[in-house]
Amino acid sequence: EAGVAQSPRYKIIEKRQSVAFWCNPISGHATLYWYQQILGQGPKLLIQFQNNGVVDDSQLPKDRFSAERLKGVDSTLKIQPAKLEDSAVYLCASSSVGGRPYEQYFGPGTRLTVT
Amino acid sequence: GIQVEQSPPDLILQEGANSTLRCNFSDSVNNLQWFHQNPWGQLINLFYIPSGTKQNGRLSATTVATERYSLLYISSSQTTDSGVYFCAVVGRLSGTYKYIFGTGTRLKVLA
């Protein structure tokens, strides 16, 4: 079974530029999550999708962050414009609704550096 | 919201030693997972354990949901066990299920 895929693995941009991250969840997983992990801290949930609908985006800074999950499979997270404090690892995870619900599987992450 | 605290925050062990990591949570939860974040940043599932006890090789975990804590046991530690251990809980808040990660325990195993 293929795991959660993310790209790119690393990205360096200047402040005020825009950036986009891509995630492909485990096949058949209806729920997809985006997390932000700042160095030395635990992951913080940014947004949760079930199929292509948003379940929770209460911690997403909507003035600069946006996310979509068209067709209920792949997802894209965008930051525009980026700030220095957005430097972090962005993690994507997925889980199924049957079987063991809420059991999350994580991708390798995208490490973003904003200079 | 639900608070999740882990202890100890940092732990240094000699190879071969045993350890116990603790996760306390402030409210009832629907799920609890333990993860190991390796030095490359990958979060690896260790246990899906909303209650009870499970074992996987040198690792085992126990969750006592009624008392709101979970324990992760590492026996005969190896250098490859180094990294950060997180517990994450799922609790119901305002009609939705919320995922909250703990503060983490940073483990270093010395050869």
mmCIF file with all atom_site columns, C-alpha atoms in Angstrom:
data_model
loop_
_atom_site.group_PDB
_atom_site.id
_atom_site.type_symbol
_atom_site.label_atom_id
_atom_site.label_alt_id
_atom_site.label_comp_id
_atom_site.label_asym_id
_atom_site.label_entity_id
_atom_site.label_seq_id
_atom_site.pdbx_PDB_ins_code
_atom_site.Cartn_x
_atom_site.Cartn_y
_atom_site.Cartn_z
_atom_site.occupancy
_atom_site.B_iso_or_equiv
_atom_site.pdbx_formal_charge
_atom_site.auth_seq_id
_atom_site.auth_comp_id
_atom_site.auth_asym_id
_atom_site.auth_atom_id
_atom_site.pdbx_PDB_model_num
ATOM 1   C CA . GLU A 1 1   ? 0.000   0.000  0.000  1.00 0.00 ? 1   GLU A CA 1
ATOM 2   C CA . ALA A 1 2   ? 1.494   3.323  -1.053 1.00 0.00 ? 2   ALA A CA 1
ATOM 3   C CA . GLY A 1 3   ? 1.825   5.928  1.673  1.00 0.00 ? 3   GLY A CA 1
ATOM 4   C CA . VAL A 1 4   ? 0.942   9.611  1.695  1.00 0.00 ? 4   VAL A CA 1
ATOM 5   C CA . ALA A 1 5   ? 2.904   11.473 -0.966 1.00 0.00 ? 5   ALA A CA 1
ATOM 6   C CA . GLN A 1 6   ? 3.961   15.104 -0.730 1.00 0.00 ? 6   GLN A CA 1
ATOM 7   C CA . SER A 1 7   ? 5.880   17.455 -2.945 1.00 0.00 ? 7   SER A CA 1
ATOM 8   C CA . PRO A 1 8   ? 8.118   19.306 -3.021 1.00 0.00 ? 8   PRO A CA 1
ATOM 9   C CA . ARG A 1 9   ? 10.229  18.044 -0.120 1.00 0.00 ? 9   ARG A CA 1
ATOM 10  C CA . TYR A 1 10  ? 12.032  21.355 0.302  1.00 0.00 ? 10  TYR A CA 1
ATOM 11  C CA . LYS A 1 11  ? 11.283  24.917 -0.733 1.00 0.00 ? 11  LYS A CA 1
ATOM 12  C CA . ILE A 1 12  ? 13.089  28.193 -0.151 1.00 0.00 ? 12  ILE A CA 1
ATOM 13  C CA . ILE A 1 13  ? 11.318  31.440 -1.019 1.00 0.00 ? 13  ILE A CA 1
ATOM 14  C CA . GLU A 1 14  ? 11.588  35.104 -0.154 1.00 0.00 ? 14  GLU A CA 1
ATOM 15  C CA . LYS A 1 15  ? 9.000   36.829 1.991  1.00 0.00 ? 15  LYS A CA 1
ATOM 16  C CA . ARG A 1 16  ? 5.982   38.122 0.093  1.00 0.00 ? 16  ARG A CA 1
ATOM 17  C CA . GLN A 1 17  ? 6.343   35.391 -2.543 1.00 0.00 ? 17  GLN A CA 1
ATOM 18  C CA . SER A 1 18  ? 3.753   32.659 -2.963 1.00 0.00 ? 18  SER A CA 1
ATOM 19  C CA . VAL A 1 19  ? 4.203   28.893 -2.640 1.00 0.00 ? 19  VAL A CA 1
ATOM 20  C CA . ALA A 1 20  ? 2.074   25.791 -3.097 1.00 0.00 ? 20  ALA A CA 1
ATOM 21  C CA . PHE A 1 21  ? 2.356   22.299 -1.645 1.00 0.00 ? 21  PHE A CA 1
ATOM 22  C CA . TRP A 1 22  ? 0.773   19.155 -2.999 1.00 0.00 ? 22  TRP A CA 1
ATOM 23  C CA . CYS A 1 23  ? -0.478  16.052 -1.204 1.00 0.00 ? 23  CYS A CA 1
ATOM 24  C CA . ASN A 1 24  ? -1.790  12.719 -2.440 1.00 0.00 ? 24  ASN A CA 1
ATOM 25  C CA . PRO A 1 25  ? -3.369  10.663 0.370  1.00 0.00 ? 25  PRO A CA 1
ATOM 26  C CA . ILE A 1 26  ? -3.486  6.907  0.777  1.00 0.00 ? 26  ILE A CA 1
ATOM 27  C CA . SER A 1 27  ? -5.884  5.414  -1.730 1.00 0.00 ? 27  SER A CA 1
ATOM 28  C CA . GLY A 1 28  ? -9.408  5.234  -0.337 1.00 0.00 ? 28  GLY A CA 1
ATOM 29  C CA . HIS A 1 29  ? -8.799  7.583  2.587  1.00 0.00 ? 29  HIS A CA 1
ATOM 30  C CA . ALA A 1 30  ? -11.648 10.060 2.709  1.00 0.00 ? 30  ALA A CA 1
ATOM 31  C CA . THR A 1 31  ? -10.145 12.388 5.300  1.00 0.00 ? 31  THR A CA 1
ATOM 32  C CA . LEU A 1 32  ? -7.119  14.574 4.602  1.00 0.00 ? 32  LEU A CA 1
ATOM 33  C CA . TYR A 1 33  ? -5.308  16.903 6.979  1.00 0.00 ? 33  TYR A CA 1
ATOM 34  C CA . TRP A 1 34  ? -2.723  19.652 6.623  1.00 0.00 ? 34  TRP A CA 1
ATOM 35  C CA . TYR A 1 35  ? -0.504  20.433 9.609  1.00 0.00 ? 35  TYR A CA 1
ATOM 36  C CA . GLN A 1 36  ? 2.111   23.080 10.275 1.00 0.00 ? 36  GLN A CA 1
ATOM 37  C CA . GLN A 1 37  ? 5.064   22.069 12.450 1.00 0.00 ? 37  GLN A CA 1
ATOM 38  C CA . ILE A 1 38  ? 7.354   24.824 13.640 1.00 0.00 ? 38  ILE A CA 1
ATOM 39  C CA . LEU A 1 39  ? 10.788  23.735 14.821 1.00 0.00 ? 39  LEU A CA 1
ATOM 40  C CA . GLY A 1 40  ? 10.678  22.376 18.367 1.00 0.00 ? 40  GLY A CA 1
ATOM 41  C CA . GLN A 1 41  ? 6.887   22.164 18.520 1.00 0.00 ? 41  GLN A CA 1
ATOM 42  C CA . GLY A 1 42  ? 4.231   19.566 17.852 1.00 0.00 ? 42  GLY A CA 1
ATOM 43  C CA . PRO A 1 43  ? 2.197   19.624 14.647 1.00 0.00 ? 43  PRO A CA 1
ATOM 44  C CA . LYS A 1 44  ? -0.694  22.077 14.551 1.00 0.00 ? 44  LYS A CA 1
ATOM 45  C CA . LEU A 1 45  ? -3.762  21.225 12.474 1.00 0.00 ? 45  LEU A CA 1
ATOM 46  C CA . LEU A 1 46  ? -4.431  23.830 9.786  1.00 0.00 ? 46  LEU A CA 1
ATOM 47  C CA . ILE A 1 47  ? -7.310  22.264 7.873  1.00 0.00 ? 47  ILE A CA 1
ATOM 48  C CA . GLN A 1 48  ? -9.197  18.991 7.677  1.00 0.00 ? 48  GLN A CA 1
ATOM 49  C CA . PHE A 1 49  ? -11.164 17.764 4.653  1.00 0.00 ? 49  PHE A CA 1
ATOM 50  C CA . GLN A 1 50  ? -13.625 14.932 4.424  1.00 0.00 ? 50  GLN A CA 1
ATOM 51  C CA . ASN A 1 51  ? -13.905 14.037 0.758  1.00 0.00 ? 51  ASN A CA 1
ATOM 52  C CA . ASN A 1 52  ? -13.862 17.498 -0.847 1.00 0.00 ? 52  ASN A CA 1
ATOM 53  C CA . GLY A 1 53  ? -15.603 19.350 1.987  1.00 0.00 ? 53  GLY A CA 1
ATOM 54  C CA . VAL A 1 54  ? -13.900 21.302 4.775  1.00 0.00 ? 54  VAL A CA 1
ATOM 55  C CA . VAL A 1 55  ? -14.541 19.868 8.244  1.00 0.00 ? 55  VAL A CA 1
ATOM 56  C CA . ASP A 1 56  ? -12.305 22.163 10.279 1.00 0.00 ? 56  ASP A CA 1
ATOM 57  C CA . ASP A 1 57  ? -10.257 25.190 9.233  1.00 0.00 ? 57  ASP A CA 1
ATOM 58  C CA . SER A 1 58  ? -10.410 27.086 12.504 1.00 0.00 ? 58  SER A CA 1
ATOM 59  C CA . GLN A 1 59  ? -6.613  27.429 12.747 1.00 0.00 ? 59  GLN A CA 1
ATOM 60  C CA . LEU A 1 60  ? -5.958  28.288 9.117  1.00 0.00 ? 60  LEU A CA 1
ATOM 61  C CA . PRO A 1 61  ? -4.769  31.918 8.666  1.00 0.00 ? 61  PRO A CA 1
ATOM 62  C CA . LYS A 1 62  ? -7.254  32.595 5.919  1.00 0.00 ? 62  LYS A CA 1
ATOM 63  C CA . ASP A 1 63  ? -5.812  35.972 4.970  1.00 0.00 ? 63  ASP A CA 1
ATOM 64  C CA . ARG A 1 64  ? -2.794  34.240 3.451  1.00 0.00 ? 64  ARG A CA 1
ATOM 65  C CA . PHE A 1 65  ? -3.374  30.476 3.471  1.00 0.00 ? 65  PHE A CA 1
ATOM 66  C CA . SER A 1 66  ? -5.788  28.581 1.255  1.00 0.00 ? 66  SER A CA 1
ATOM 67  C CA . ALA A 1 67  ? -6.362  24.914 0.580  1.00 0.00 ? 67  ALA A CA 1
ATOM 68  C CA . GLU A 1 68  ? -8.475  22.880 -1.755 1.00 0.00 ? 68  GLU A CA 1
ATOM 69  C CA . ARG A 1 69  ? -9.228  19.236 -2.350 1.00 0.00 ? 69  ARG A CA 1
ATOM 70  C CA . LEU A 1 70  ? -10.858 18.959 -5.719 1.00 0.00 ? 70  LEU A CA 1
ATOM 71  C CA . LYS A 1 71  ? -12.525 15.613 -6.516 1.00 0.00 ? 71  LYS A CA 1
ATOM 72  C CA . GLY A 1 72  ? -11.887 14.430 -2.972 1.00 0.00 ? 72  GLY A CA 1
ATOM 73  C CA . VAL A 1 73  ? -8.407  13.016 -3.644 1.00 0.00 ? 73  VAL A CA 1
ATOM 74  C CA . ASP A 1 74  ? -5.335  15.247 -4.059 1.00 0.00 ? 74  ASP A CA 1
ATOM 75  C CA . SER A 1 75  ? -5.007  18.471 -2.138 1.00 0.00 ? 75  SER A CA 1
ATOM 76  C CA . THR A 1 76  ? -3.058  21.700 -2.523 1.00 0.00 ? 76  THR A CA 1
ATOM 77  C CA . LEU A 1 77  ? -2.087  24.116 0.245  1.00 0.00 ? 77  LEU A CA 1
ATOM 78  C CA . LYS A 1 78  ? -1.081  27.625 -0.815 1.00 0.00 ? 78  LYS A CA 1
ATOM 79  C CA . ILE A 1 79  ? 0.530   30.514 1.018  1.00 0.00 ? 79  ILE A CA 1
ATOM 80  C CA . GLN A 1 80  ? 0.296   33.979 -0.513 1.00 0.00 ? 80  GLN A CA 1
ATOM 81  C CA . PRO A 1 81  ? 2.109   36.145 0.468  1.00 0.00 ? 81  PRO A CA 1
ATOM 82  C CA . ALA A 1 82  ? 4.565   34.272 2.681  1.00 0.00 ? 82  ALA A CA 1
ATOM 83  C CA . LYS A 1 83  ? 5.952   35.716 5.903  1.00 0.00 ? 83  LYS A CA 1
ATOM 84  C CA . LEU A 1 84  ? 9.118   34.838 7.777  1.00 0.00 ? 84  LEU A CA 1
ATOM 85  C CA . GLU A 1 85  ? 7.065   33.114 10.496 1.00 0.00 ? 85  GLU A CA 1
ATOM 86  C CA . ASP A 1 86  ? 5.673   30.666 7.932  1.00 0.00 ? 86  ASP A CA 1
ATOM 87  C CA . SER A 1 87  ? 9.011   28.852 7.947  1.00 0.00 ? 87  SER A CA 1
ATOM 88  C CA . ALA A 1 88  ? 8.044   25.369 9.092  1.00 0.00 ? 88  ALA A CA 1
ATOM 89  C CA . VAL A 1 89  ? 7.449   21.830 7.948  1.00 0.00 ? 89  VAL A CA 1
ATOM 90  C CA . TYR A 1 90  ? 4.050   21.309 6.333  1.00 0.00 ? 90  TYR A CA 1
ATOM 91  C CA . LEU A 1 91  ? 2.729   17.829 6.904  1.00 0.00 ? 91  LEU A CA 1
ATOM 92  C CA . CYS A 1 92  ? -0.113  16.100 5.141  1.00 0.00 ? 92  CYS A CA 1
ATOM 93  C CA . ALA A 1 93  ? -1.933  13.149 6.685  1.00 0.00 ? 93  ALA A CA 1
ATOM 94  C CA . SER A 1 94  ? -4.886  10.986 5.768  1.00 0.00 ? 94  SER A CA 1
ATOM 95  C CA . SER A 1 95  ? -7.253  8.599  7.500  1.00 0.00 ? 95  SER A CA 1
ATOM 96  C CA . SER A 1 96  ? -10.183 6.400  6.599  1.00 0.00 ? 96  SER A CA 1
ATOM 97  C CA . VAL A 1 97  ? -13.700 6.702  7.958  1.00 0.00 ? 97  VAL A CA 1
ATOM 98  C CA . GLY A 1 98  ? -14.191 2.960  8.326  1.00 0.00 ? 98  GLY A CA 1
ATOM 99  C CA . GLY A 1 99  ? -11.973 0.414  10.014 1.00 0.00 ? 99  GLY A CA 1
ATOM 100 C CA . ARG A 1 100 ? -9.995  2.362  12.579 1.00 0.00 ? 100 ARG A CA 1
ATOM 101 C CA . PRO A 1 101 ? -11.345 5.880  12.150 1.00 0.00 ? 101 PRO A CA 1
ATOM 102 C CA . TYR A 1 102 ? -9.085  8.809  12.960 1.00 0.00 ? 102 TYR A CA 1
ATOM 103 C CA . GLU A 1 103 ? -5.958  6.684  12.632 1.00 0.00 ? 103 GLU A CA 1
ATOM 104 C CA . GLN A 1 104 ? -3.721  9.100  10.780 1.00 0.00 ? 104 GLN A CA 1
ATOM 105 C CA . TYR A 1 105 ? -0.874  8.321  8.408  1.00 0.00 ? 105 TYR A CA 1
ATOM 106 C CA . PHE A 1 106 ? 1.604   11.077 7.604  1.00 0.00 ? 106 PHE A CA 1
ATOM 107 C CA . GLY A 1 107 ? 3.565   11.989 4.522  1.00 0.00 ? 107 GLY A CA 1
ATOM 108 C CA . PRO A 1 108 ? 7.254   12.976 4.630  1.00 0.00 ? 108 PRO A CA 1
ATOM 109 C CA . GLY A 1 109 ? 6.463   16.702 4.815  1.00 0.00 ? 109 GLY A CA 1
ATOM 110 C CA . THR A 1 110 ? 7.599   19.791 2.947  1.00 0.00 ? 110 THR A CA 1
ATOM 111 C CA . ARG A 1 111 ? 10.217  21.925 4.667  1.00 0.00 ? 111 ARG A CA 1
ATOM 112 C CA . LEU A 1 112 ? 9.601   25.603 3.865  1.00 0.00 ? 112 LEU A CA 1
ATOM 113 C CA . THR A 1 113 ? 12.189  28.297 4.510  1.00 0.00 ? 113 THR A CA 1
ATOM 114 C CA . VAL A 1 114 ? 11.114  31.916 4.057  1.00 0.00 ? 114 VAL A CA 1
ATOM 115 C CA . THR A 1 115 ? 14.012  34.391 3.834  1.00 0.00 ? 115 THR A CA 1
ATOM 116 C CA . GLY B 2 1   ? -10.172 22.842 24.493 1.00 0.00 ? 1   GLY B CA 1
ATOM 117 C CA . ILE B 2 2   ? -8.425  19.609 25.309 1.00 0.00 ? 2   ILE B CA 1
ATOM 118 C CA . GLN B 2 3   ? -4.927  19.973 26.731 1.00 0.00 ? 3   GLN B CA 1
ATOM 119 C CA . VAL B 2 4   ? -2.341  17.281 26.048 1.00 0.00 ? 4   VAL B CA 1
ATOM 120 C CA . GLU B 2 5   ? 0.846   17.216 28.069 1.00 0.00 ? 5   GLU B CA 1
ATOM 121 C CA . GLN B 2 6   ? 3.746   14.842 27.745 1.00 0.00 ? 6   GLN B CA 1
ATOM 122 C CA . SER B 2 7   ? 6.517   14.040 30.179 1.00 0.00 ? 7   SER B CA 1
ATOM 123 C CA . PRO B 2 8   ? 9.396   14.118 30.463 1.00 0.00 ? 8   PRO B CA 1
ATOM 124 C CA . PRO B 2 9   ? 10.152  16.773 27.825 1.00 0.00 ? 9   PRO B CA 1
ATOM 125 C CA . ASP B 2 10  ? 13.676  15.458 27.329 1.00 0.00 ? 10  ASP B CA 1
ATOM 126 C CA . LEU B 2 11  ? 15.253  12.088 28.044 1.00 0.00 ? 11  LEU B CA 1
ATOM 127 C CA . ILE B 2 12  ? 18.778  10.772 27.558 1.00 0.00 ? 12  ILE B CA 1
ATOM 128 C CA . LEU B 2 13  ? 19.374  7.047  27.858 1.00 0.00 ? 13  LEU B CA 1
ATOM 129 C CA . GLN B 2 14  ? 22.240  4.666  27.501 1.00 0.00 ? 14  GLN B CA 1
ATOM 130 C CA . GLU B 2 15  ? 21.676  1.981  24.900 1.00 0.00 ? 15  GLU B CA 1
ATOM 131 C CA . GLY B 2 16  ? 19.929  -1.005 26.468 1.00 0.00 ? 16  GLY B CA 1
ATOM 132 C CA . ALA B 2 17  ? 18.045  0.997  29.086 1.00 0.00 ? 17  ALA B CA 1
ATOM 133 C CA . ASN B 2 18  ? 14.267  1.001  29.516 1.00 0.00 ? 18  ASN B CA 1
ATOM 134 C CA . SER B 2 19  ? 12.024  4.061  29.662 1.00 0.00 ? 19  SER B CA 1
ATOM 135 C CA . THR B 2 20  ? 8.445   5.157  30.180 1.00 0.00 ? 20  THR B CA 1
ATOM 136 C CA . LEU B 2 21  ? 6.907   8.158  28.425 1.00 0.00 ? 21  LEU B CA 1
ATOM 137 C CA . ARG B 2 22  ? 3.654   9.643  29.656 1.00 0.00 ? 22  ARG B CA 1
ATOM 138 C CA . CYS B 2 23  ? 0.791   11.473 27.955 1.00 0.00 ? 23  CYS B CA 1
ATOM 139 C CA . ASN B 2 24  ? -1.892  13.201 30.027 1.00 0.00 ? 24  ASN B CA 1
ATOM 140 C CA . PHE B 2 25  ? -5.047  14.638 28.504 1.00 0.00 ? 25  PHE B CA 1
ATOM 141 C CA . SER B 2 26  ? -7.613  16.900 30.086 1.00 0.00 ? 26  SER B CA 1
ATOM 142 C CA . ASP B 2 27  ? -10.878 15.501 28.701 1.00 0.00 ? 27  ASP B CA 1
ATOM 143 C CA . SER B 2 28  ? -12.377 12.321 27.282 1.00 0.00 ? 28  SER B CA 1
ATOM 144 C CA . VAL B 2 29  ? -11.042 11.380 23.865 1.00 0.00 ? 29  VAL B CA 1
ATOM 145 C CA . ASN B 2 30  ? -12.182 9.221  20.976 1.00 0.00 ? 30  ASN B CA 1
ATOM 146 C CA . ASN B 2 31  ? -8.750  8.126  19.853 1.00 0.00 ? 31  ASN B CA 1
ATOM 147 C CA . LEU B 2 32  ? -5.124  8.272  20.876 1.00 0.00 ? 32  LEU B CA 1
ATOM 148 C CA . GLN B 2 33  ? -2.086  7.606  18.745 1.00 0.00 ? 33  GLN B CA 1
ATOM 149 C CA . TRP B 2 34  ? 1.621   7.459  19.550 1.00 0.00 ? 34  TRP B CA 1
ATOM 150 C CA . PHE B 2 35  ? 4.079   8.606  16.886 1.00 0.00 ? 35  PHE B CA 1
ATOM 151 C CA . HIS B 2 36  ? 7.840   8.596  16.557 1.00 0.00 ? 36  HIS B CA 1
ATOM 152 C CA . GLN B 2 37  ? 9.307   11.509 14.608 1.00 0.00 ? 37  GLN B CA 1
ATOM 153 C CA . ASN B 2 38  ? 12.673  10.418 13.317 1.00 0.00 ? 38  ASN B CA 1
ATOM 154 C CA . PRO B 2 39  ? 15.604  12.791 12.756 1.00 0.00 ? 39  PRO B CA 1
ATOM 155 C CA . TRP B 2 40  ? 14.461  13.297 9.139  1.00 0.00 ? 40  TRP B CA 1
ATOM 156 C CA . GLY B 2 41  ? 11.097  14.600 10.329 1.00 0.00 ? 41  GLY B CA 1
ATOM 157 C CA . GLN B 2 42  ? 8.954   11.638 9.285  1.00 0.00 ? 42  GLN B CA 1
ATOM 158 C CA . LEU B 2 43  ? 6.103   10.851 11.680 1.00 0.00 ? 43  LEU B CA 1
ATOM 159 C CA . ILE B 2 44  ? 5.810   7.106  12.061 1.00 0.00 ? 44  ILE B CA 1
ATOM 160 C CA . ASN B 2 45  ? 2.757   5.437  13.574 1.00 0.00 ? 45  ASN B CA 1
ATOM 161 C CA . LEU B 2 46  ? 3.571   3.411  16.637 1.00 0.00 ? 46  LEU B CA 1
ATOM 162 C CA . PHE B 2 47  ? 0.202   2.658  18.202 1.00 0.00 ? 47  PHE B CA 1
ATOM 163 C CA . TYR B 2 48  ? -3.477  3.345  17.679 1.00 0.00 ? 48  TYR B CA 1
ATOM 164 C CA . ILE B 2 49  ? -4.646  2.913  21.248 1.00 0.00 ? 49  ILE B CA 1
ATOM 165 C CA . PRO B 2 50  ? -7.825  4.621  22.487 1.00 0.00 ? 50  PRO B CA 1
ATOM 166 C CA . SER B 2 51  ? -7.837  2.175  25.412 1.00 0.00 ? 51  SER B CA 1
ATOM 167 C CA . GLY B 2 52  ? -6.150  -0.955 26.662 1.00 0.00 ? 52  GLY B CA 1
ATOM 168 C CA . THR B 2 53  ? -2.655  -2.310 26.136 1.00 0.00 ? 53  THR B CA 1
ATOM 169 C CA . LYS B 2 54  ? -0.760  -3.191 22.972 1.00 0.00 ? 54  LYS B CA 1
ATOM 170 C CA . GLN B 2 55  ? 2.723   -4.476 22.293 1.00 0.00 ? 55  GLN B CA 1
ATOM 171 C CA . ASN B 2 56  ? 4.906   -4.334 19.215 1.00 0.00 ? 56  ASN B CA 1
ATOM 172 C CA . GLY B 2 57  ? 8.378   -5.761 19.684 1.00 0.00 ? 57  GLY B CA 1
ATOM 173 C CA . ARG B 2 58  ? 10.321  -3.698 22.201 1.00 0.00 ? 58  ARG B CA 1
ATOM 174 C CA . LEU B 2 59  ? 7.542   -1.117 22.411 1.00 0.00 ? 59  LEU B CA 1
ATOM 175 C CA . SER B 2 60  ? 4.293   -1.313 24.292 1.00 0.00 ? 60  SER B CA 1
ATOM 176 C CA . ALA B 2 61  ? 1.594   1.173  25.187 1.00 0.00 ? 61  ALA B CA 1
ATOM 177 C CA . THR B 2 62  ? -1.221  1.412  27.684 1.00 0.00 ? 62  THR B CA 1
ATOM 178 C CA . THR B 2 63  ? -4.099  3.878  27.685 1.00 0.00 ? 63  THR B CA 1
ATOM 179 C CA . VAL B 2 64  ? -6.332  4.284  30.732 1.00 0.00 ? 64  VAL B CA 1
ATOM 180 C CA . ALA B 2 65  ? -9.069  6.429  29.230 1.00 0.00 ? 65  ALA B CA 1
ATOM 181 C CA . THR B 2 66  ? -11.035 6.782  32.482 1.00 0.00 ? 66  THR B CA 1
ATOM 182 C CA . GLU B 2 67  ? -7.978  8.301  34.166 1.00 0.00 ? 67  GLU B CA 1
ATOM 183 C CA . ARG B 2 68  ? -6.965  10.306 31.076 1.00 0.00 ? 68  ARG B CA 1
ATOM 184 C CA . TYR B 2 69  ? -3.446  9.121  30.494 1.00 0.00 ? 69  TYR B CA 1
ATOM 185 C CA . SER B 2 70  ? -1.398  6.904  28.236 1.00 0.00 ? 70  SER B CA 1
ATOM 186 C CA . LEU B 2 71  ? 2.048   5.391  28.690 1.00 0.00 ? 71  LEU B CA 1
ATOM 187 C CA . LEU B 2 72  ? 4.595   4.333  26.101 1.00 0.00 ? 72  LEU B CA 1
ATOM 188 C CA . TYR B 2 73  ? 7.221   1.826  27.213 1.00 0.00 ? 73  TYR B CA 1
ATOM 189 C CA . ILE B 2 74  ? 10.496  1.392  25.392 1.00 0.00 ? 74  ILE B CA 1
ATOM 190 C CA . SER B 2 75  ? 12.582  -1.573 26.453 1.00 0.00 ? 75  SER B CA 1
ATOM 191 C CA . SER B 2 76  ? 16.213  -2.310 25.579 1.00 0.00 ? 76  SER B CA 1
ATOM 192 C CA . SER B 2 77  ? 16.525  1.045  23.821 1.00 0.00 ? 77  SER B CA 1
ATOM 193 C CA . GLN B 2 78  ? 18.632  1.365  20.668 1.00 0.00 ? 78  GLN B CA 1
ATOM 194 C CA . THR B 2 79  ? 20.213  4.422  19.047 1.00 0.00 ? 79  THR B CA 1
ATOM 195 C CA . THR B 2 80  ? 17.598  4.207  16.299 1.00 0.00 ? 80  THR B CA 1
ATOM 196 C CA . ASP B 2 81  ? 14.932  4.956  18.926 1.00 0.00 ? 81  ASP B CA 1
ATOM 197 C CA . SER B 2 82  ? 16.240  8.537  19.115 1.00 0.00 ? 82  SER B CA 1
ATOM 198 C CA . GLY B 2 83  ? 13.875  11.265 17.997 1.00 0.00 ? 83  GLY B CA 1
ATOM 199 C CA . VAL B 2 84  ? 10.723  12.887 19.293 1.00 0.00 ? 84  VAL B CA 1
ATOM 200 C CA . TYR B 2 85  ? 7.742   10.906 20.548 1.00 0.00 ? 85  TYR B CA 1
ATOM 201 C CA . PHE B 2 86  ? 4.314   12.492 20.236 1.00 0.00 ? 86  PHE B CA 1
ATOM 202 C CA . CYS B 2 87  ? 0.937   11.430 21.449 1.00 0.00 ? 87  CYS B CA 1
ATOM 203 C CA . ALA B 2 88  ? -2.067  12.811 19.593 1.00 0.00 ? 88  ALA B CA 1
ATOM 204 C CA . VAL B 2 89  ? -5.667  12.673 20.732 1.00 0.00 ? 89  VAL B CA 1
ATOM 205 C CA . VAL B 2 90  ? -9.009  13.110 19.036 1.00 0.00 ? 90  VAL B CA 1
ATOM 206 C CA . GLY B 2 91  ? -11.679 14.821 21.083 1.00 0.00 ? 91  GLY B CA 1
ATOM 207 C CA . ARG B 2 92  ? -15.117 16.038 20.267 1.00 0.00 ? 92  ARG B CA 1
ATOM 208 C CA . LEU B 2 93  ? -15.492 19.808 20.503 1.00 0.00 ? 93  LEU B CA 1
ATOM 209 C CA . SER B 2 94  ? -18.397 21.922 19.275 1.00 0.00 ? 94  SER B CA 1
ATOM 210 C CA . GLY B 2 95  ? -19.761 19.101 17.167 1.00 0.00 ? 95  GLY B CA 1
ATOM 211 C CA . THR B 2 96  ? -16.528 18.273 15.360 1.00 0.00 ? 96  THR B CA 1
ATOM 212 C CA . TYR B 2 97  ? -13.634 15.949 16.088 1.00 0.00 ? 97  TYR B CA 1
ATOM 213 C CA . LYS B 2 98  ? -10.439 17.819 16.884 1.00 0.00 ? 98  LYS B CA 1
ATOM 214 C CA . TYR B 2 99  ? -6.923  16.482 16.610 1.00 0.00 ? 99  TYR B CA 1
ATOM 215 C CA . ILE B 2 100 ? -4.478  17.753 19.201 1.00 0.00 ? 100 ILE B CA 1
ATOM 216 C CA . PHE B 2 101 ? -0.835  16.820 19.472 1.00 0.00 ? 101 PHE B CA 1
ATOM 217 C CA . GLY B 2 102 ? 1.041   16.740 22.732 1.00 0.00 ? 102 GLY B CA 1
ATOM 218 C CA . THR B 2 103 ? 4.172   18.691 23.487 1.00 0.00 ? 103 THR B CA 1
ATOM 219 C CA . GLY B 2 104 ? 6.463   15.765 22.685 1.00 0.00 ? 104 GLY B CA 1
ATOM 220 C CA . THR B 2 105 ? 9.274   13.908 24.460 1.00 0.00 ? 105 THR B CA 1
ATOM 221 C CA . ARG B 2 106 ? 12.710  14.285 22.879 1.00 0.00 ? 106 ARG B CA 1
ATOM 222 C CA . LEU B 2 107 ? 14.660  11.055 23.350 1.00 0.00 ? 107 LEU B CA 1
ATOM 223 C CA . LYS B 2 108 ? 18.349  10.585 22.740 1.00 0.00 ? 108 LYS B CA 1
ATOM 224 C CA . VAL B 2 109 ? 19.841  7.118  23.072 1.00 0.00 ? 109 VAL B CA 1
ATOM 225 C CA . LEU B 2 110 ? 23.602  7.013  23.465 1.00 0.00 ? 110 LEU B CA 1
ATOM 226 C CA . ALA B 2 111 ? 25.738  4.150  22.161 1.00 0.00 ? 111 ALA B CA 1
#
